[in-house]
Amino acid sequence: MDITRRRLSLLAPAVLTLPFIHTARAQTPLIGSEARPLKIGVTAGPHAQIMEKLHEINAPKGFFLRVVEFQDYVQPNTALNAGDLDANSFQHQQFLDQTVRDRGYDLVSIGKTVIFPMGMYSRRIKTLAELPSGARISIPNDPTNGGRALVLLAQAGVLTLKPGADYRATVMDIVTNPKNVRIVELEAALLPRSLEDVDAAVINANYALPAGLNPGKDSLVAEAGGESPYANVIAVKRANADAAWAKKLIELYHTPEIRSFVQTTFVGSIIPAF
């Protein structure tokens, strides 16, 4: 064999491996398949229950979820941005928008899910009229839900806010405070436990319900449902907004089966937003 032929024979094995490499890439499991379930982050409680139900209904049909629970409002977006999740379902649009502004995450919502009416609860009083002078009221300490709580207190007549104040309000926007209530800002997940130490607490429904508190029956005052601006959403990275699995996830969420599950399981304390 001459030198030219010897060189060709040495190169041949390398050339022959190229189709194998291409085939291996083509066999990457699809997101949502049994081999690669869609990883979705949720807060513990109703969001987790709904996603577990979605998995239960659709796994036999070939669409699989892996539900990952978190105990706060920070980590689900951090994990999604880092690529540890494919999607998350725990926040309303305003919270997502504020997180994107504050942290620079490139996350977007792909569809609405449910509305969790925020309510004011107490272990010490039975009606809002009994709220004592100097009462301590705990509210969420994150920017959007804290403002949302202050708006609810203003609507209830506990205090007044600057004209035009909305979910972005802070304690600095309080204009009048006739009962001199003291606002205690806490992490949202801690608010149910704070009821032992404060006169009242304004609590997100996804934390109120696991604590045995129903916005419709147990609150001193609660947000109205219906056309609430605080509908929760499913979020993904912007690059995945048009992915087939993302569209399928929303399609499966927006079904009569999931609507019925929400309505019968939570009996009006959580409202479908689709």
Short mmCIF file of C-alpha atoms in Angstrom, two decimals:
data_model
loop_
_atom_site.label_atom_id
_atom_site.label_comp_id
_atom_site.label_asym_id
_atom_site.label_seq_id
_atom_site.Cartn_x
_atom_site.Cartn_y
_atom_site.Cartn_z
CA MET A 1 0.00 0.00 0.00
CA ASP A 2 1.39 3.42 -0.90
CA ILE A 3 1.55 6.38 1.50
CA THR A 4 -1.60 8.03 0.11
CA ARG A 5 -3.70 4.92 0.70
CA ARG A 6 -2.32 4.47 4.23
CA ARG A 7 -3.39 8.03 5.11
CA LEU A 8 -6.91 7.46 3.76
CA SER A 9 -7.31 4.27 5.79
CA LEU A 10 -6.33 6.11 8.95
CA LEU A 11 -8.86 8.87 8.28
CA ALA A 12 -11.76 6.53 7.45
CA PRO A 13 -12.82 5.64 11.01
CA ALA A 14 -13.15 9.32 11.92
CA VAL A 15 -15.35 9.96 8.89
CA LEU A 16 -17.55 6.97 9.66
CA THR A 17 -18.37 8.22 13.20
CA LEU A 18 -20.09 11.41 11.98
CA PRO A 19 -23.49 9.83 11.21
CA PHE A 20 -23.47 8.23 14.70
CA ILE A 21 -22.95 11.63 16.37
CA HIS A 22 -25.81 13.12 14.35
CA THR A 23 -28.14 10.27 15.30
CA ALA A 24 -27.36 10.66 19.02
CA ARG A 25 -28.33 14.34 18.94
CA ALA A 26 -31.59 13.57 17.17
CA GLN A 27 -32.57 11.18 19.97
CA THR A 28 -32.57 13.79 22.78
CA PRO A 29 -35.80 13.20 24.76
CA LEU A 30 -38.57 15.71 24.16
CA ILE A 31 -39.58 17.95 27.07
CA GLY A 32 -42.84 16.61 28.44
CA SER A 33 -42.05 13.00 27.53
CA GLU A 34 -41.74 10.22 30.07
CA ALA A 35 -37.98 10.22 29.58
CA ARG A 36 -37.80 14.00 30.13
CA PRO A 37 -40.75 15.30 32.17
CA LEU A 38 -41.39 19.03 32.04
CA LYS A 39 -39.94 20.50 35.26
CA ILE A 40 -42.29 23.10 36.69
CA GLY A 41 -41.69 25.05 39.90
CA VAL A 42 -44.60 25.89 42.21
CA THR A 43 -45.17 27.10 45.73
CA ALA A 44 -46.42 24.41 48.10
CA GLY A 45 -50.19 24.24 48.43
CA PRO A 46 -52.82 24.94 45.76
CA HIS A 47 -50.40 25.59 42.89
CA ALA A 48 -48.75 22.24 43.60
CA GLN A 49 -52.12 20.48 43.88
CA ILE A 50 -53.28 21.82 40.53
CA MET A 51 -50.10 20.83 38.73
CA GLU A 52 -50.13 17.37 40.29
CA LYS A 53 -53.70 16.98 39.00
CA LEU A 54 -52.62 18.11 35.54
CA HIS A 55 -49.89 15.47 35.57
CA GLU A 56 -52.31 12.81 36.82
CA ILE A 57 -54.76 13.53 33.99
CA ASN A 58 -52.22 13.77 31.19
CA ALA A 59 -49.42 11.32 32.00
CA PRO A 60 -51.50 8.40 30.67
CA LYS A 61 -51.86 10.44 27.45
CA GLY A 62 -48.10 10.94 27.12
CA PHE A 63 -47.49 14.38 28.68
CA PHE A 64 -45.46 14.22 31.90
CA LEU A 65 -44.69 16.85 34.57
CA ARG A 66 -42.19 16.87 37.38
CA VAL A 67 -43.58 19.24 40.02
CA VAL A 68 -40.89 20.98 42.12
CA GLU A 69 -42.14 22.71 45.28
CA PHE A 70 -40.66 25.88 46.81
CA GLN A 71 -41.39 27.56 50.13
CA ASP A 72 -40.93 31.19 49.07
CA TYR A 73 -41.53 33.61 46.20
CA VAL A 74 -37.86 34.16 45.29
CA GLN A 75 -36.43 30.77 44.37
CA PRO A 76 -38.91 29.72 41.64
CA ASN A 77 -37.83 32.59 39.37
CA THR A 78 -34.16 32.19 40.29
CA ALA A 79 -34.31 28.50 39.38
CA LEU A 80 -36.19 29.20 36.14
CA ASN A 81 -33.69 31.83 35.08
CA ALA A 82 -30.80 29.46 35.87
CA GLY A 83 -32.29 26.74 33.67
CA ASP A 84 -33.08 24.39 36.56
CA LEU A 85 -36.79 24.57 35.64
CA ASP A 86 -38.64 24.66 32.34
CA ALA A 87 -41.50 26.76 33.73
CA ASN A 88 -43.02 27.97 36.98
CA SER A 89 -46.53 28.64 38.24
CA PHE A 90 -46.84 30.68 41.45
CA GLN A 91 -46.97 34.44 40.75
CA HIS A 92 -49.19 37.12 39.29
CA GLN A 93 -48.09 39.25 36.35
CA GLN A 94 -47.15 42.24 38.47
CA PHE A 95 -44.77 40.18 40.60
CA LEU A 96 -43.14 38.72 37.48
CA ASP A 97 -42.75 42.15 35.93
CA GLN A 98 -41.14 43.54 39.09
CA THR A 99 -38.74 40.59 39.30
CA VAL A 100 -37.70 41.09 35.69
CA ARG A 101 -37.05 44.78 36.36
CA ASP A 102 -35.15 44.17 39.61
CA ARG A 103 -33.07 41.16 38.59
CA GLY A 104 -32.77 41.44 34.83
CA TYR A 105 -34.25 37.99 34.18
CA ASP A 106 -35.52 37.36 30.65
CA LEU A 107 -38.75 35.65 31.71
CA VAL A 108 -42.24 36.02 30.24
CA SER A 109 -45.72 34.73 31.00
CA ILE A 110 -47.40 32.39 28.54
CA GLY A 111 -50.89 32.16 30.03
CA LYS A 112 -53.13 32.87 33.01
CA THR A 113 -53.96 30.26 35.64
CA VAL A 114 -55.96 31.17 38.76
CA ILE A 115 -56.78 34.10 41.02
CA PHE A 116 -55.96 33.92 44.75
CA PRO A 117 -57.96 36.64 46.56
CA MET A 118 -55.87 38.27 49.28
CA GLY A 119 -57.57 38.55 52.65
CA MET A 120 -57.12 40.09 56.09
CA TYR A 121 -57.35 37.60 58.98
CA SER A 122 -57.21 37.74 62.76
CA ARG A 123 -57.16 35.40 65.76
CA ARG A 124 -58.06 38.24 68.12
CA ILE A 125 -61.02 40.04 66.56
CA LYS A 126 -64.12 38.89 64.68
CA THR A 127 -64.95 42.03 62.68
CA LEU A 128 -63.02 44.90 61.16
CA ALA A 129 -64.86 47.32 63.47
CA GLU A 130 -63.12 45.68 66.45
CA LEU A 131 -59.63 46.57 65.18
CA PRO A 132 -58.04 48.40 68.14
CA SER A 133 -56.13 51.64 68.07
CA GLY A 134 -52.41 50.93 67.62
CA ALA A 135 -53.10 47.50 66.14
CA ARG A 136 -50.20 45.63 64.57
CA ILE A 137 -50.98 44.36 61.05
CA SER A 138 -48.54 42.11 59.19
CA ILE A 139 -48.33 42.24 55.39
CA PRO A 140 -46.05 40.65 52.75
CA ASN A 141 -42.62 42.24 52.45
CA ASP A 142 -42.20 41.79 48.69
CA PRO A 143 -42.79 44.93 46.60
CA THR A 144 -45.93 43.94 44.70
CA ASN A 145 -47.83 41.94 47.33
CA GLY A 146 -46.97 44.46 50.02
CA GLY A 147 -48.51 47.21 47.92
CA ARG A 148 -51.47 45.00 47.13
CA ALA A 149 -52.03 44.51 50.89
CA LEU A 150 -51.88 48.25 51.53
CA VAL A 151 -54.47 48.83 48.79
CA LEU A 152 -56.76 46.28 50.48
CA LEU A 153 -56.34 48.05 53.82
CA ALA A 154 -57.17 51.35 52.14
CA GLN A 155 -60.28 49.87 50.51
CA ALA A 156 -61.34 48.60 53.94
CA GLY A 157 -60.97 52.10 55.43
CA VAL A 158 -58.13 51.21 57.77
CA LEU A 159 -55.89 53.87 56.21
CA THR A 160 -55.65 56.03 53.11
CA LEU A 161 -52.97 56.13 50.42
CA LYS A 162 -51.75 58.78 48.03
CA PRO A 163 -54.06 59.29 45.04
CA GLY A 164 -53.37 56.74 42.30
CA ALA A 165 -51.54 54.31 44.61
CA ASP A 166 -51.61 50.73 43.38
CA TYR A 167 -49.72 47.46 43.97
CA ARG A 168 -46.45 49.44 43.92
CA ALA A 169 -47.44 51.35 47.07
CA THR A 170 -45.21 51.31 50.15
CA VAL A 171 -45.76 52.44 53.74
CA MET A 172 -44.35 55.80 52.61
CA ASP A 173 -47.54 56.27 50.57
CA ILE A 174 -49.81 56.16 53.63
CA VAL A 175 -51.52 59.55 53.95
CA THR A 176 -53.86 59.07 56.92
CA ASN A 177 -53.85 56.38 59.59
CA PRO A 178 -56.75 57.16 61.98
CA LYS A 179 -56.17 54.13 64.22
CA ASN A 180 -52.38 54.50 64.20
CA VAL A 181 -51.97 50.90 63.04
CA ARG A 182 -48.42 49.64 62.83
CA ILE A 183 -47.48 47.79 59.65
CA VAL A 184 -45.20 44.78 60.13
CA GLU A 185 -43.61 43.57 56.89
CA LEU A 186 -42.79 39.84 56.78
CA GLU A 187 -41.96 37.18 54.23
CA ALA A 188 -45.29 36.03 52.76
CA ALA A 189 -44.85 32.42 53.86
CA LEU A 190 -44.55 33.51 57.51
CA LEU A 191 -47.78 35.51 57.64
CA PRO A 192 -50.12 32.70 58.82
CA ARG A 193 -47.83 32.02 61.80
CA SER A 194 -47.65 35.73 62.58
CA LEU A 195 -51.35 35.68 63.52
CA GLU A 196 -50.33 34.57 67.01
CA ASP A 197 -48.33 37.78 67.50
CA VAL A 198 -50.23 40.50 65.64
CA ASP A 199 -53.79 41.82 65.68
CA ALA A 200 -54.33 40.99 62.01
CA ALA A 201 -52.46 39.83 58.93
CA VAL A 202 -53.03 40.33 55.21
CA ILE A 203 -52.24 36.97 53.62
CA ASN A 204 -52.02 35.65 50.07
CA ALA A 205 -54.56 32.86 49.55
CA ASN A 206 -51.95 30.29 48.52
CA TYR A 207 -50.50 30.57 52.04
CA ALA A 208 -53.83 31.15 53.80
CA LEU A 209 -55.49 27.97 52.51
CA PRO A 210 -52.85 25.49 53.79
CA ALA A 211 -53.16 27.23 57.16
CA GLY A 212 -56.90 26.49 57.21
CA LEU A 213 -57.97 30.04 56.30
CA ASN A 214 -60.57 30.56 53.58
CA PRO A 215 -60.76 34.07 52.04
CA GLY A 216 -64.49 33.75 51.50
CA LYS A 217 -65.39 32.59 55.02
CA ASP A 218 -62.65 33.51 57.46
CA SER A 219 -61.35 36.92 56.38
CA LEU A 220 -62.28 40.25 57.92
CA VAL A 221 -62.11 41.65 54.40
CA ALA A 222 -60.95 40.16 51.10
CA GLU A 223 -60.31 41.19 47.53
CA ALA A 224 -63.10 40.67 45.05
CA GLY A 225 -62.51 37.91 42.51
CA GLY A 226 -63.97 38.12 39.02
CA GLU A 227 -61.91 40.49 36.89
CA SER A 228 -59.07 40.75 39.40
CA PRO A 229 -55.86 42.26 37.96
CA TYR A 230 -53.89 39.74 40.02
CA ALA A 231 -54.40 36.61 37.94
CA ASN A 232 -51.51 34.19 38.35
CA VAL A 233 -49.49 33.13 35.33
CA ILE A 234 -47.20 30.41 34.03
CA ALA A 235 -43.73 31.79 33.25
CA VAL A 236 -40.92 30.52 31.04
CA LYS A 237 -37.71 31.86 29.59
CA ARG A 238 -38.45 34.16 26.67
CA ALA A 239 -36.60 31.81 24.30
CA ASN A 240 -39.11 29.05 25.16
CA ALA A 241 -42.31 31.09 24.87
CA ASP A 242 -43.23 29.54 21.52
CA ALA A 243 -41.91 26.04 22.23
CA ALA A 244 -44.32 23.20 21.49
CA TRP A 245 -44.20 21.98 25.10
CA ALA A 246 -45.04 25.47 26.41
CA LYS A 247 -48.08 25.74 24.18
CA LYS A 248 -49.14 22.23 25.18
CA LEU A 249 -48.83 23.07 28.89
CA ILE A 250 -51.20 26.05 28.56
CA GLU A 251 -53.58 24.06 26.38
CA LEU A 252 -53.81 21.32 29.02
CA TYR A 253 -54.20 23.82 31.88
CA HIS A 254 -57.04 25.65 30.12
CA THR A 255 -59.35 22.65 30.04
CA PRO A 256 -62.75 21.92 31.61
CA GLU A 257 -61.10 19.20 33.73
CA ILE A 258 -58.69 21.62 35.43
CA ARG A 259 -61.38 24.30 35.79
CA SER A 260 -63.67 21.77 37.46
CA PHE A 261 -60.88 20.56 39.75
CA VAL A 262 -60.17 24.13 40.93
CA GLN A 263 -63.84 24.92 41.49
CA THR A 264 -64.68 21.72 43.37
CA THR A 265 -61.46 21.46 45.37
CA PHE A 266 -61.21 25.06 46.55
CA VAL A 267 -64.93 25.92 46.60
CA GLY A 268 -64.67 29.54 45.51
CA SER A 269 -61.55 30.43 47.50
CA ILE A 270 -59.51 30.16 44.29
CA ILE A 271 -60.99 31.32 40.98
CA PRO A 272 -60.04 30.06 37.50
CA ALA A 273 -58.70 32.92 35.34
CA PHE A 274 -59.34 31.13 32.04
#
